[in-house]
């Protein structure tokens, strides 16, 4: 039986915490973006530590129903409490001592290739001489830090914190105009199956169902055509955000119908001349071409109707788009790569940091 409970918040408390969650979510997103460049992650790491503990302090000391936080945290299990205690320990070191909290520079994994590299440092242990300078109340938190963070990959720990807070205070999650967690999903990295979203199931066998039941990320999708392969009908085209497309899509008509019923918009491309290749504007968009619509993308064509989901059709000049997406149909990649392709497309997780920060 699921015994998970939420923290009881007033509307004003939820609004205040949502502002803090916005800062925390941005810190995690910026840290992850920084891992695609060999450099110093210190500022992003310290921002994450600061914002996490700020939320912890508010839940512990400032909300009216502080008991509900204690009960909700207990419902998450001992590891959840240790995780917050570990963050409190390292925050107190960062805030009260002249000691620089940095990732372990001698223990970094590097993943990547032609699609770009990404660095995965781990949490560094705290020297005994530094620990001994802490107040006794903070020193008591060291076992939690050693157990839950030391030696563990940092961005994974950050996602753990977001998953925990999302479970405890779901109404305080900061969301963008599409009702998505602001700052998410993270950008897909080929060859890595770690979660790109705080709500993504940790069990890979459950991710496909999760992806299908949520609407796609992005503002809308514009279809280039419909193809039938071995009796299955597939609509394909591009996902758009702010008049740019970084990600193609391919869906069965059943999935398209489910998305439309859930309120997501699919349009029909009527003129390929409204699209311009702008890949050279985004050096960090390494996993496919980038398009810009020279007209408002919402005016590229009419909404997809049942008529567009019955027989094969194609926008003249768009044949190359089918070639880009049909790996999901032919399944001619290893299963792990097909999982990553499907997830990246459904989440629109090929949008690079340079676009998000623009």
mmCIF file of C-alpha atoms in Angstrom:
data_model
loop_
_atom_site.group_PDB
_atom_site.id
_atom_site.type_symbol
_atom_site.label_atom_id
_atom_site.label_comp_id
_atom_site.label_asym_id
_atom_site.label_seq_id
_atom_site.Cartn_x
_atom_site.Cartn_y
_atom_site.Cartn_z
ATOM 1 C CA UNK A 1 0.000 0.000 0.000
ATOM 2 C CA UNK A 2 1.273 3.473 -0.897
ATOM 3 C CA UNK A 3 1.604 5.487 2.313
ATOM 4 C CA UNK A 4 3.191 8.549 0.698
ATOM 5 C CA UNK A 5 1.782 11.828 2.004
ATOM 6 C CA UNK A 6 2.082 15.425 0.872
ATOM 7 C CA UNK A 7 3.000 18.435 2.978
ATOM 8 C CA UNK A 8 -0.042 20.563 3.860
ATOM 9 C CA UNK A 9 0.465 24.095 2.536
ATOM 10 C CA UNK A 10 -1.624 27.213 2.324
ATOM 11 C CA UNK A 11 -1.939 28.870 -1.078
ATOM 12 C CA UNK A 12 0.454 31.612 0.035
ATOM 13 C CA UNK A 13 3.023 29.063 1.247
ATOM 14 C CA UNK A 14 2.795 27.135 -2.013
ATOM 15 C CA UNK A 15 3.399 30.343 -3.987
ATOM 16 C CA UNK A 16 6.458 31.224 -1.898
ATOM 17 C CA UNK A 17 7.888 27.724 -2.196
ATOM 18 C CA UNK A 18 7.227 27.719 -5.943
ATOM 19 C CA UNK A 19 9.605 30.650 -6.290
ATOM 20 C CA UNK A 20 12.285 28.724 -4.393
ATOM 21 C CA UNK A 21 11.613 25.621 -6.501
ATOM 22 C CA UNK A 22 12.067 27.694 -9.645
ATOM 23 C CA UNK A 23 15.538 28.639 -8.449
ATOM 24 C CA UNK A 24 16.368 25.055 -7.502
ATOM 25 C CA UNK A 25 15.123 23.598 -10.782
ATOM 26 C CA UNK A 26 17.137 26.195 -12.696
ATOM 27 C CA UNK A 27 20.259 25.326 -10.685
ATOM 28 C CA UNK A 28 19.928 21.637 -11.564
ATOM 29 C CA UNK A 29 19.320 22.423 -15.229
ATOM 30 C CA UNK A 30 22.317 24.784 -15.366
ATOM 31 C CA UNK A 31 24.573 22.286 -13.618
ATOM 32 C CA UNK A 32 23.633 19.573 -16.097
ATOM 33 C CA UNK A 33 24.205 21.954 -19.014
ATOM 34 C CA UNK A 34 27.644 22.758 -17.612
ATOM 35 C CA UNK A 35 28.590 19.076 -17.675
ATOM 36 C CA UNK A 36 28.663 19.234 -21.473
ATOM 37 C CA UNK A 37 31.680 21.542 -21.213
ATOM 38 C CA UNK A 38 34.916 20.748 -19.462
ATOM 39 C CA UNK A 39 35.107 23.404 -16.807
ATOM 40 C CA UNK A 40 34.244 24.462 -13.291
ATOM 41 C CA UNK A 41 30.876 23.298 -11.933
ATOM 42 C CA UNK A 42 31.364 24.975 -8.549
ATOM 43 C CA UNK A 43 28.887 27.837 -8.907
ATOM 44 C CA UNK A 44 26.076 25.614 -10.164
ATOM 45 C CA UNK A 45 26.765 23.034 -7.451
ATOM 46 C CA UNK A 46 26.735 25.653 -4.697
ATOM 47 C CA UNK A 47 23.493 27.139 -6.037
ATOM 48 C CA UNK A 48 21.859 23.719 -5.883
ATOM 49 C CA UNK A 49 23.024 23.210 -2.290
ATOM 50 C CA UNK A 50 21.849 26.677 -1.231
ATOM 51 C CA UNK A 51 18.392 26.437 -2.824
ATOM 52 C CA UNK A 52 17.749 22.914 -1.556
ATOM 53 C CA UNK A 53 18.526 23.872 2.026
ATOM 54 C CA UNK A 54 16.470 27.075 1.709
ATOM 55 C CA UNK A 55 13.425 24.946 0.870
ATOM 56 C CA UNK A 56 14.265 22.490 3.648
ATOM 57 C CA UNK A 57 14.493 25.366 6.147
ATOM 58 C CA UNK A 58 11.136 26.765 5.052
ATOM 59 C CA UNK A 59 9.431 23.388 5.345
ATOM 60 C CA UNK A 60 11.024 22.765 8.733
ATOM 61 C CA UNK A 61 10.576 26.180 10.303
ATOM 62 C CA UNK A 62 8.311 28.531 8.342
ATOM 63 C CA UNK A 63 5.158 26.749 7.181
ATOM 64 C CA UNK A 64 2.148 26.720 9.477
ATOM 65 C CA UNK A 65 1.709 22.938 9.446
ATOM 66 C CA UNK A 66 5.293 21.878 10.102
ATOM 67 C CA UNK A 67 4.107 18.555 11.494
ATOM 68 C CA UNK A 68 2.774 17.591 8.069
ATOM 69 C CA UNK A 69 6.285 17.962 6.638
ATOM 70 C CA UNK A 70 7.712 15.658 9.284
ATOM 71 C CA UNK A 71 5.001 13.064 8.629
ATOM 72 C CA UNK A 72 5.325 13.348 4.846
ATOM 73 C CA UNK A 73 9.099 13.006 5.001
ATOM 74 C CA UNK A 74 8.823 9.944 7.238
ATOM 75 C CA UNK A 75 6.452 8.389 4.698
ATOM 76 C CA UNK A 76 9.254 8.574 2.122
ATOM 77 C CA UNK A 77 11.573 6.407 4.231
ATOM 78 C CA UNK A 78 14.856 6.834 6.054
ATOM 79 C CA UNK A 79 16.895 7.384 2.878
ATOM 80 C CA UNK A 80 14.835 10.492 2.096
ATOM 81 C CA UNK A 81 15.588 12.013 5.499
ATOM 82 C CA UNK A 82 19.278 11.161 5.113
ATOM 83 C CA UNK A 83 19.339 12.880 1.712
ATOM 84 C CA UNK A 84 18.103 16.176 3.143
ATOM 85 C CA UNK A 85 20.419 15.831 6.145
ATOM 86 C CA UNK A 86 23.326 15.299 3.744
ATOM 87 C CA UNK A 87 22.494 18.502 1.880
ATOM 88 C CA UNK A 88 22.185 20.382 5.172
ATOM 89 C CA UNK A 89 25.625 19.139 6.224
ATOM 90 C CA UNK A 90 27.370 20.318 3.060
ATOM 91 C CA UNK A 91 25.396 23.598 3.017
ATOM 92 C CA UNK A 92 26.589 24.409 6.548
ATOM 93 C CA UNK A 93 30.173 23.789 5.485
ATOM 94 C CA UNK A 94 29.734 25.979 2.423
ATOM 95 C CA UNK A 95 28.024 28.759 4.382
ATOM 96 C CA UNK A 96 29.941 28.816 7.657
ATOM 97 C CA UNK A 97 33.494 27.724 6.851
ATOM 98 C CA UNK A 98 36.214 29.029 4.567
ATOM 99 C CA UNK A 99 36.168 25.860 2.511
ATOM 100 C CA UNK A 100 35.274 25.567 -1.171
ATOM 101 C CA UNK A 101 32.674 22.904 -1.882
ATOM 102 C CA UNK A 102 33.615 21.451 -5.265
ATOM 103 C CA UNK A 103 33.091 18.174 -7.153
ATOM 104 C CA UNK A 104 35.758 15.505 -6.862
ATOM 105 C CA UNK A 105 38.066 16.506 -9.728
ATOM 106 C CA UNK A 106 39.965 13.217 -9.477
ATOM 107 C CA UNK A 107 36.888 11.040 -9.942
ATOM 108 C CA UNK A 108 35.087 12.107 -13.112
ATOM 109 C CA UNK A 109 33.466 9.890 -15.719
ATOM 110 C CA UNK A 110 33.422 11.135 -19.304
ATOM 111 C CA UNK A 111 30.756 9.900 -21.717
ATOM 112 C CA UNK A 112 30.233 10.779 -25.366
ATOM 113 C CA UNK A 113 31.607 10.944 -28.866
ATOM 114 C CA UNK A 114 30.472 12.597 -32.080
ATOM 115 C CA UNK A 115 27.257 13.753 -30.368
ATOM 116 C CA UNK A 116 29.262 15.622 -27.728
ATOM 117 C CA UNK A 117 30.898 14.745 -24.443
ATOM 118 C CA UNK A 118 29.529 15.029 -20.945
ATOM 119 C CA UNK A 119 31.369 14.984 -17.631
ATOM 120 C CA UNK A 120 29.971 13.206 -14.583
ATOM 121 C CA UNK A 121 31.874 14.135 -11.396
ATOM 122 C CA UNK A 122 30.998 12.745 -7.978
ATOM 123 C CA UNK A 123 30.613 14.260 -4.520
ATOM 124 C CA UNK A 124 33.887 14.722 -2.697
ATOM 125 C CA UNK A 125 34.397 13.699 0.926
ATOM 126 C CA UNK A 126 35.081 16.426 3.484
ATOM 127 C CA UNK A 127 38.513 16.444 5.179
ATOM 128 C CA UNK A 128 38.433 15.629 8.876
ATOM 129 C CA UNK A 129 40.126 18.939 9.727
ATOM 130 C CA UNK A 130 37.221 20.781 8.087
ATOM 131 C CA UNK A 131 34.574 18.573 9.683
ATOM 132 C CA UNK A 132 36.044 19.149 13.155
ATOM 133 C CA UNK A 133 35.501 22.906 12.822
ATOM 134 C CA UNK A 134 31.730 22.471 12.569
ATOM 135 C CA UNK A 135 29.239 22.850 15.375
ATOM 136 C CA UNK A 136 28.316 19.585 17.056
ATOM 137 C CA UNK A 137 24.776 19.674 15.642
ATOM 138 C CA UNK A 138 26.155 19.756 12.097
ATOM 139 C CA UNK A 139 28.859 17.160 12.794
ATOM 140 C CA UNK A 140 26.072 14.719 13.628
ATOM 141 C CA UNK A 141 24.926 14.935 9.996
ATOM 142 C CA UNK A 142 28.203 13.604 8.596
ATOM 143 C CA UNK A 143 27.067 9.935 8.446
ATOM 144 C CA UNK A 144 24.133 10.946 6.245
ATOM 145 C CA UNK A 145 26.471 12.850 3.916
ATOM 146 C CA UNK A 146 28.912 9.958 3.688
ATOM 147 C CA UNK A 147 26.119 7.452 3.117
ATOM 148 C CA UNK A 148 23.933 9.362 0.634
ATOM 149 C CA UNK A 149 26.327 11.588 -1.299
ATOM 150 C CA UNK A 150 30.064 10.875 -1.041
ATOM 151 C CA UNK A 151 31.293 9.079 -4.150
ATOM 152 C CA UNK A 152 27.929 9.341 -5.910
ATOM 153 C CA UNK A 153 27.427 11.051 -9.252
ATOM 154 C CA UNK A 154 26.227 14.592 -8.601
ATOM 155 C CA UNK A 155 23.514 15.183 -11.204
ATOM 156 C CA UNK A 156 21.834 11.906 -10.205
ATOM 157 C CA UNK A 157 21.722 13.114 -6.593
ATOM 158 C CA UNK A 158 20.230 16.397 -7.754
ATOM 159 C CA UNK A 159 17.448 14.527 -9.541
ATOM 160 C CA UNK A 160 16.850 12.505 -6.365
ATOM 161 C CA UNK A 161 16.268 15.742 -4.470
ATOM 162 C CA UNK A 162 13.841 17.021 -7.104
ATOM 163 C CA UNK A 163 11.932 13.734 -7.120
ATOM 164 C CA UNK A 164 11.675 13.879 -3.331
ATOM 165 C CA UNK A 165 10.476 17.485 -3.229
ATOM 166 C CA UNK A 166 8.102 16.818 -6.113
ATOM 167 C CA UNK A 167 6.522 14.050 -4.046
ATOM 168 C CA UNK A 168 6.401 16.097 -0.836
ATOM 169 C CA UNK A 169 5.210 19.430 -2.267
ATOM 170 C CA UNK A 170 3.772 18.738 -5.756
ATOM 171 C CA UNK A 171 1.787 21.984 -5.794
ATOM 172 C CA UNK A 172 5.016 23.960 -5.277
ATOM 173 C CA UNK A 173 6.764 22.627 -8.390
ATOM 174 C CA UNK A 174 7.498 25.548 -10.704
ATOM 175 C CA UNK A 175 5.965 25.018 -14.148
ATOM 176 C CA UNK A 176 6.310 26.773 -17.491
ATOM 177 C CA UNK A 177 3.578 27.886 -19.890
ATOM 178 C CA UNK A 178 3.055 24.290 -21.061
ATOM 179 C CA UNK A 179 2.587 23.067 -17.460
ATOM 180 C CA UNK A 180 5.975 21.332 -17.589
ATOM 181 C CA UNK A 181 8.594 21.464 -14.838
ATOM 182 C CA UNK A 182 10.600 24.579 -15.724
ATOM 183 C CA UNK A 183 14.124 23.646 -16.788
ATOM 184 C CA UNK A 184 13.147 20.142 -17.899
ATOM 185 C CA UNK A 185 13.592 17.750 -19.550
ATOM 186 C CA UNK A 186 17.374 17.648 -19.492
ATOM 187 C CA UNK A 187 19.062 17.230 -22.865
ATOM 188 C CA UNK A 188 19.413 13.645 -24.017
ATOM 189 C CA UNK A 189 22.942 12.199 -24.104
ATOM 190 C CA UNK A 190 23.283 9.177 -26.448
ATOM 191 C CA UNK A 191 24.426 6.063 -24.650
ATOM 192 C CA UNK A 192 23.111 7.198 -21.271
ATOM 193 C CA UNK A 193 19.806 5.968 -19.890
ATOM 194 C CA UNK A 194 19.621 8.122 -16.744
ATOM 195 C CA UNK A 195 16.336 10.004 -16.156
ATOM 196 C CA UNK A 196 15.895 13.272 -18.013
ATOM 197 C CA UNK A 197 12.886 14.354 -15.970
ATOM 198 C CA UNK A 198 12.088 14.298 -12.231
ATOM 199 C CA UNK A 199 8.861 12.377 -12.913
ATOM 200 C CA UNK A 200 10.479 9.793 -15.166
ATOM 201 C CA UNK A 201 10.180 6.266 -13.707
ATOM 202 C CA UNK A 202 13.483 4.763 -12.624
ATOM 203 C CA UNK A 203 12.403 1.379 -13.979
ATOM 204 C CA UNK A 204 13.016 1.450 -17.753
ATOM 205 C CA UNK A 205 10.185 -1.017 -18.275
ATOM 206 C CA UNK A 206 7.752 1.656 -17.082
ATOM 207 C CA UNK A 207 9.122 4.627 -19.015
ATOM 208 C CA UNK A 208 7.442 3.876 -22.348
ATOM 209 C CA UNK A 209 4.017 3.738 -20.710
ATOM 210 C CA UNK A 210 4.774 6.984 -18.851
ATOM 211 C CA UNK A 211 5.814 8.672 -22.096
ATOM 212 C CA UNK A 212 2.665 7.553 -23.895
ATOM 213 C CA UNK A 213 0.316 8.747 -21.165
ATOM 214 C CA UNK A 214 1.740 12.275 -20.946
ATOM 215 C CA UNK A 215 1.418 14.779 -23.785
ATOM 216 C CA UNK A 216 4.590 15.475 -25.793
ATOM 217 C CA UNK A 217 6.860 18.311 -24.750
ATOM 218 C CA UNK A 218 7.062 21.374 -26.958
ATOM 219 C CA UNK A 219 4.519 23.946 -28.077
ATOM 220 C CA UNK A 220 3.028 21.885 -30.895
ATOM 221 C CA UNK A 221 3.875 19.427 -33.671
ATOM 222 C CA UNK A 222 3.650 19.904 -37.419
ATOM 223 C CA UNK A 223 3.087 16.776 -39.511
ATOM 224 C CA UNK A 224 4.839 16.184 -42.848
ATOM 225 C CA UNK A 225 2.924 13.074 -43.814
ATOM 226 C CA UNK A 226 1.450 9.708 -42.965
ATOM 227 C CA UNK A 227 3.010 6.384 -43.916
ATOM 228 C CA UNK A 228 1.764 2.822 -43.489
ATOM 229 C CA UNK A 229 4.315 0.143 -42.568
ATOM 230 C CA UNK A 230 3.240 -3.480 -42.107
ATOM 231 C CA UNK A 231 -0.339 -2.334 -41.625
ATOM 232 C CA UNK A 232 0.470 0.287 -38.979
ATOM 233 C CA UNK A 233 -0.190 3.949 -39.718
ATOM 234 C CA UNK A 234 2.454 6.479 -38.625
ATOM 235 C CA UNK A 235 2.217 10.264 -38.600
ATOM 236 C CA UNK A 236 5.584 12.030 -38.708
ATOM 237 C CA UNK A 237 7.045 15.522 -38.766
ATOM 238 C CA UNK A 238 8.683 17.916 -36.288
ATOM 239 C CA UNK A 239 8.116 19.175 -32.756
ATOM 240 C CA UNK A 240 8.279 22.948 -32.393
ATOM 241 C CA UNK A 241 9.085 25.349 -29.582
ATOM 242 C CA UNK A 242 9.154 29.136 -30.071
ATOM 243 C CA UNK A 243 9.284 28.782 -33.879
ATOM 244 C CA UNK A 244 12.278 26.406 -33.764
ATOM 245 C CA UNK A 245 12.439 22.658 -34.194
ATOM 246 C CA UNK A 246 15.257 20.488 -32.856
ATOM 247 C CA UNK A 247 13.382 17.209 -32.703
ATOM 248 C CA UNK A 248 11.468 15.095 -35.226
ATOM 249 C CA UNK A 249 8.565 12.897 -34.209
ATOM 250 C CA UNK A 250 6.903 9.706 -35.368
ATOM 251 C CA UNK A 251 3.698 8.439 -33.776
ATOM 252 C CA UNK A 252 1.044 5.835 -34.436
ATOM 253 C CA UNK A 253 -2.311 7.351 -35.217
ATOM 254 C CA UNK A 254 -3.614 5.940 -31.932
ATOM 255 C CA UNK A 255 -0.982 7.930 -30.023
ATOM 256 C CA UNK A 256 -1.747 11.066 -32.043
ATOM 257 C CA UNK A 257 -5.441 10.709 -31.269
ATOM 258 C CA UNK A 258 -4.666 10.295 -27.571
ATOM 259 C CA UNK A 259 -2.434 13.392 -27.600
ATOM 260 C CA UNK A 260 -5.060 15.481 -29.378
ATOM 261 C CA UNK A 261 -7.747 14.301 -26.942
ATOM 262 C CA UNK A 262 -5.459 15.417 -24.087
ATOM 263 C CA UNK A 263 -5.259 18.906 -25.593
ATOM 264 C CA UNK A 264 -1.990 18.795 -27.571
ATOM 265 C CA UNK A 265 -1.867 20.440 -31.012
ATOM 266 C CA UNK A 266 -0.875 18.721 -34.256
ATOM 267 C CA UNK A 267 -0.866 20.796 -37.451
ATOM 268 C CA UNK A 268 -0.368 19.869 -41.110
ATOM 269 C CA UNK A 269 2.565 21.406 -42.997
ATOM 270 C CA UNK A 270 1.277 22.903 -46.242
ATOM 271 C CA UNK A 271 4.411 24.643 -47.534
ATOM 272 C CA UNK A 272 7.993 23.420 -47.040
ATOM 273 C CA UNK A 273 9.268 26.847 -48.111
ATOM 274 C CA UNK A 274 8.265 28.251 -44.714
ATOM 275 C CA UNK A 275 11.085 26.214 -43.128
ATOM 276 C CA UNK A 276 14.712 27.311 -42.981
ATOM 277 C CA UNK A 277 17.726 25.283 -41.833
ATOM 278 C CA UNK A 278 19.556 27.105 -39.013
ATOM 279 C CA UNK A 279 21.765 24.348 -37.598
ATOM 280 C CA UNK A 280 24.794 26.624 -37.776
ATOM 281 C CA UNK A 281 23.219 28.894 -35.137
ATOM 282 C CA UNK A 282 23.354 26.172 -32.457
ATOM 283 C CA UNK A 283 26.746 24.534 -32.144
ATOM 284 C CA UNK A 284 25.546 22.412 -29.211
ATOM 285 C CA UNK A 285 22.627 20.892 -31.149
ATOM 286 C CA UNK A 286 24.639 17.874 -32.265
ATOM 287 C CA UNK A 287 21.923 15.238 -32.598
ATOM 288 C CA UNK A 288 20.072 16.481 -35.663
ATOM 289 C CA UNK A 289 19.218 19.419 -37.858
ATOM 290 C CA UNK A 290 17.615 22.605 -36.546
ATOM 291 C CA UNK A 291 14.759 24.318 -38.371
ATOM 292 C CA UNK A 292 13.223 27.746 -38.002
ATOM 293 C CA UNK A 293 9.804 28.687 -39.311
ATOM 294 C CA UNK A 294 9.847 31.977 -41.206
ATOM 295 C CA UNK A 295 6.160 32.372 -40.353
ATOM 296 C CA UNK A 296 4.479 31.886 -37.008
ATOM 297 C CA UNK A 297 4.648 28.116 -36.600
ATOM 298 C CA UNK A 298 1.000 28.091 -35.553
ATOM 299 C CA UNK A 299 0.187 29.304 -39.088
ATOM 300 C CA UNK A 300 2.033 26.559 -40.960
ATOM 301 C CA UNK A 301 -1.194 24.753 -41.679
ATOM 302 C CA UNK A 302 -4.559 23.540 -40.391
ATOM 303 C CA UNK A 303 -5.012 21.159 -37.472
ATOM 304 C CA UNK A 304 -4.657 17.446 -38.121
ATOM 305 C CA UNK A 305 -8.096 15.869 -38.533
ATOM 306 C CA UNK A 306 -9.326 12.278 -38.833
ATOM 307 C CA UNK A 307 -9.005 12.682 -42.612
ATOM 308 C CA UNK A 308 -5.232 13.062 -42.238
ATOM 309 C CA UNK A 309 -5.078 9.836 -40.211
ATOM 310 C CA UNK A 310 -6.711 7.471 -42.704
ATOM 311 C CA UNK A 311 -4.691 7.207 -45.928
ATOM 312 C CA UNK A 312 -1.034 7.858 -46.843
ATOM 313 C CA UNK A 313 -0.100 11.437 -47.728
ATOM 314 C CA UNK A 314 3.043 13.538 -47.806
ATOM 315 C CA UNK A 315 3.833 17.254 -48.032
ATOM 316 C CA UNK A 316 5.674 17.765 -51.368
ATOM 317 C CA UNK A 317 9.425 17.990 -50.826
ATOM 318 C CA UNK A 318 9.391 16.449 -47.337
ATOM 319 C CA UNK A 319 10.520 12.901 -48.159
ATOM 320 C CA UNK A 320 13.762 13.373 -46.205
ATOM 321 C CA UNK A 321 11.814 13.736 -42.982
ATOM 322 C CA UNK A 322 10.507 10.171 -43.242
ATOM 323 C CA UNK A 323 14.076 8.943 -43.669
ATOM 324 C CA UNK A 324 15.020 10.774 -40.456
ATOM 325 C CA UNK A 325 12.347 9.212 -38.282
ATOM 326 C CA UNK A 326 11.671 5.696 -39.514
ATOM 327 C CA UNK A 327 14.259 3.991 -37.297
ATOM 328 C CA UNK A 328 11.420 3.664 -34.795
ATOM 329 C CA UNK A 329 9.451 1.736 -37.407
ATOM 330 C CA UNK A 330 12.224 -0.514 -38.694
ATOM 331 C CA UNK A 331 13.807 -0.945 -35.218
ATOM 332 C CA UNK A 332 17.270 -1.283 -36.728
ATOM 333 C CA UNK A 333 19.110 -0.006 -33.642
ATOM 334 C CA UNK A 334 19.897 -1.773 -30.350
ATOM 335 C CA UNK A 335 16.966 -1.759 -27.945
ATOM 336 C CA UNK A 336 18.711 0.612 -25.540
ATOM 337 C CA UNK A 337 19.214 3.164 -28.328
ATOM 338 C CA UNK A 338 15.618 2.822 -29.489
ATOM 339 C CA UNK A 339 14.563 3.580 -25.914
ATOM 340 C CA UNK A 340 16.696 6.728 -25.878
ATOM 341 C CA UNK A 341 15.449 7.858 -29.304
ATOM 342 C CA UNK A 342 11.820 7.391 -28.323
ATOM 343 C CA UNK A 343 12.280 9.168 -25.009
ATOM 344 C CA UNK A 344 14.195 12.081 -26.535
ATOM 345 C CA UNK A 345 11.546 12.612 -29.194
ATOM 346 C CA UNK A 346 8.588 12.336 -26.887
ATOM 347 C CA UNK A 347 10.157 14.706 -24.335
ATOM 348 C CA UNK A 348 11.591 17.040 -27.001
ATOM 349 C CA UNK A 349 14.874 16.469 -25.179
ATOM 350 C CA UNK A 350 17.173 17.539 -28.024
ATOM 351 C CA UNK A 351 16.740 21.254 -27.317
ATOM 352 C CA UNK A 352 20.261 22.548 -26.498
ATOM 353 C CA UNK A 353 21.210 24.787 -23.560
ATOM 354 C CA UNK A 354 22.158 27.614 -25.937
ATOM 355 C CA UNK A 355 18.503 27.883 -27.010
ATOM 356 C CA UNK A 356 17.080 27.637 -23.491
ATOM 357 C CA UNK A 357 19.374 30.365 -22.173
ATOM 358 C CA UNK A 358 18.888 32.676 -25.174
#
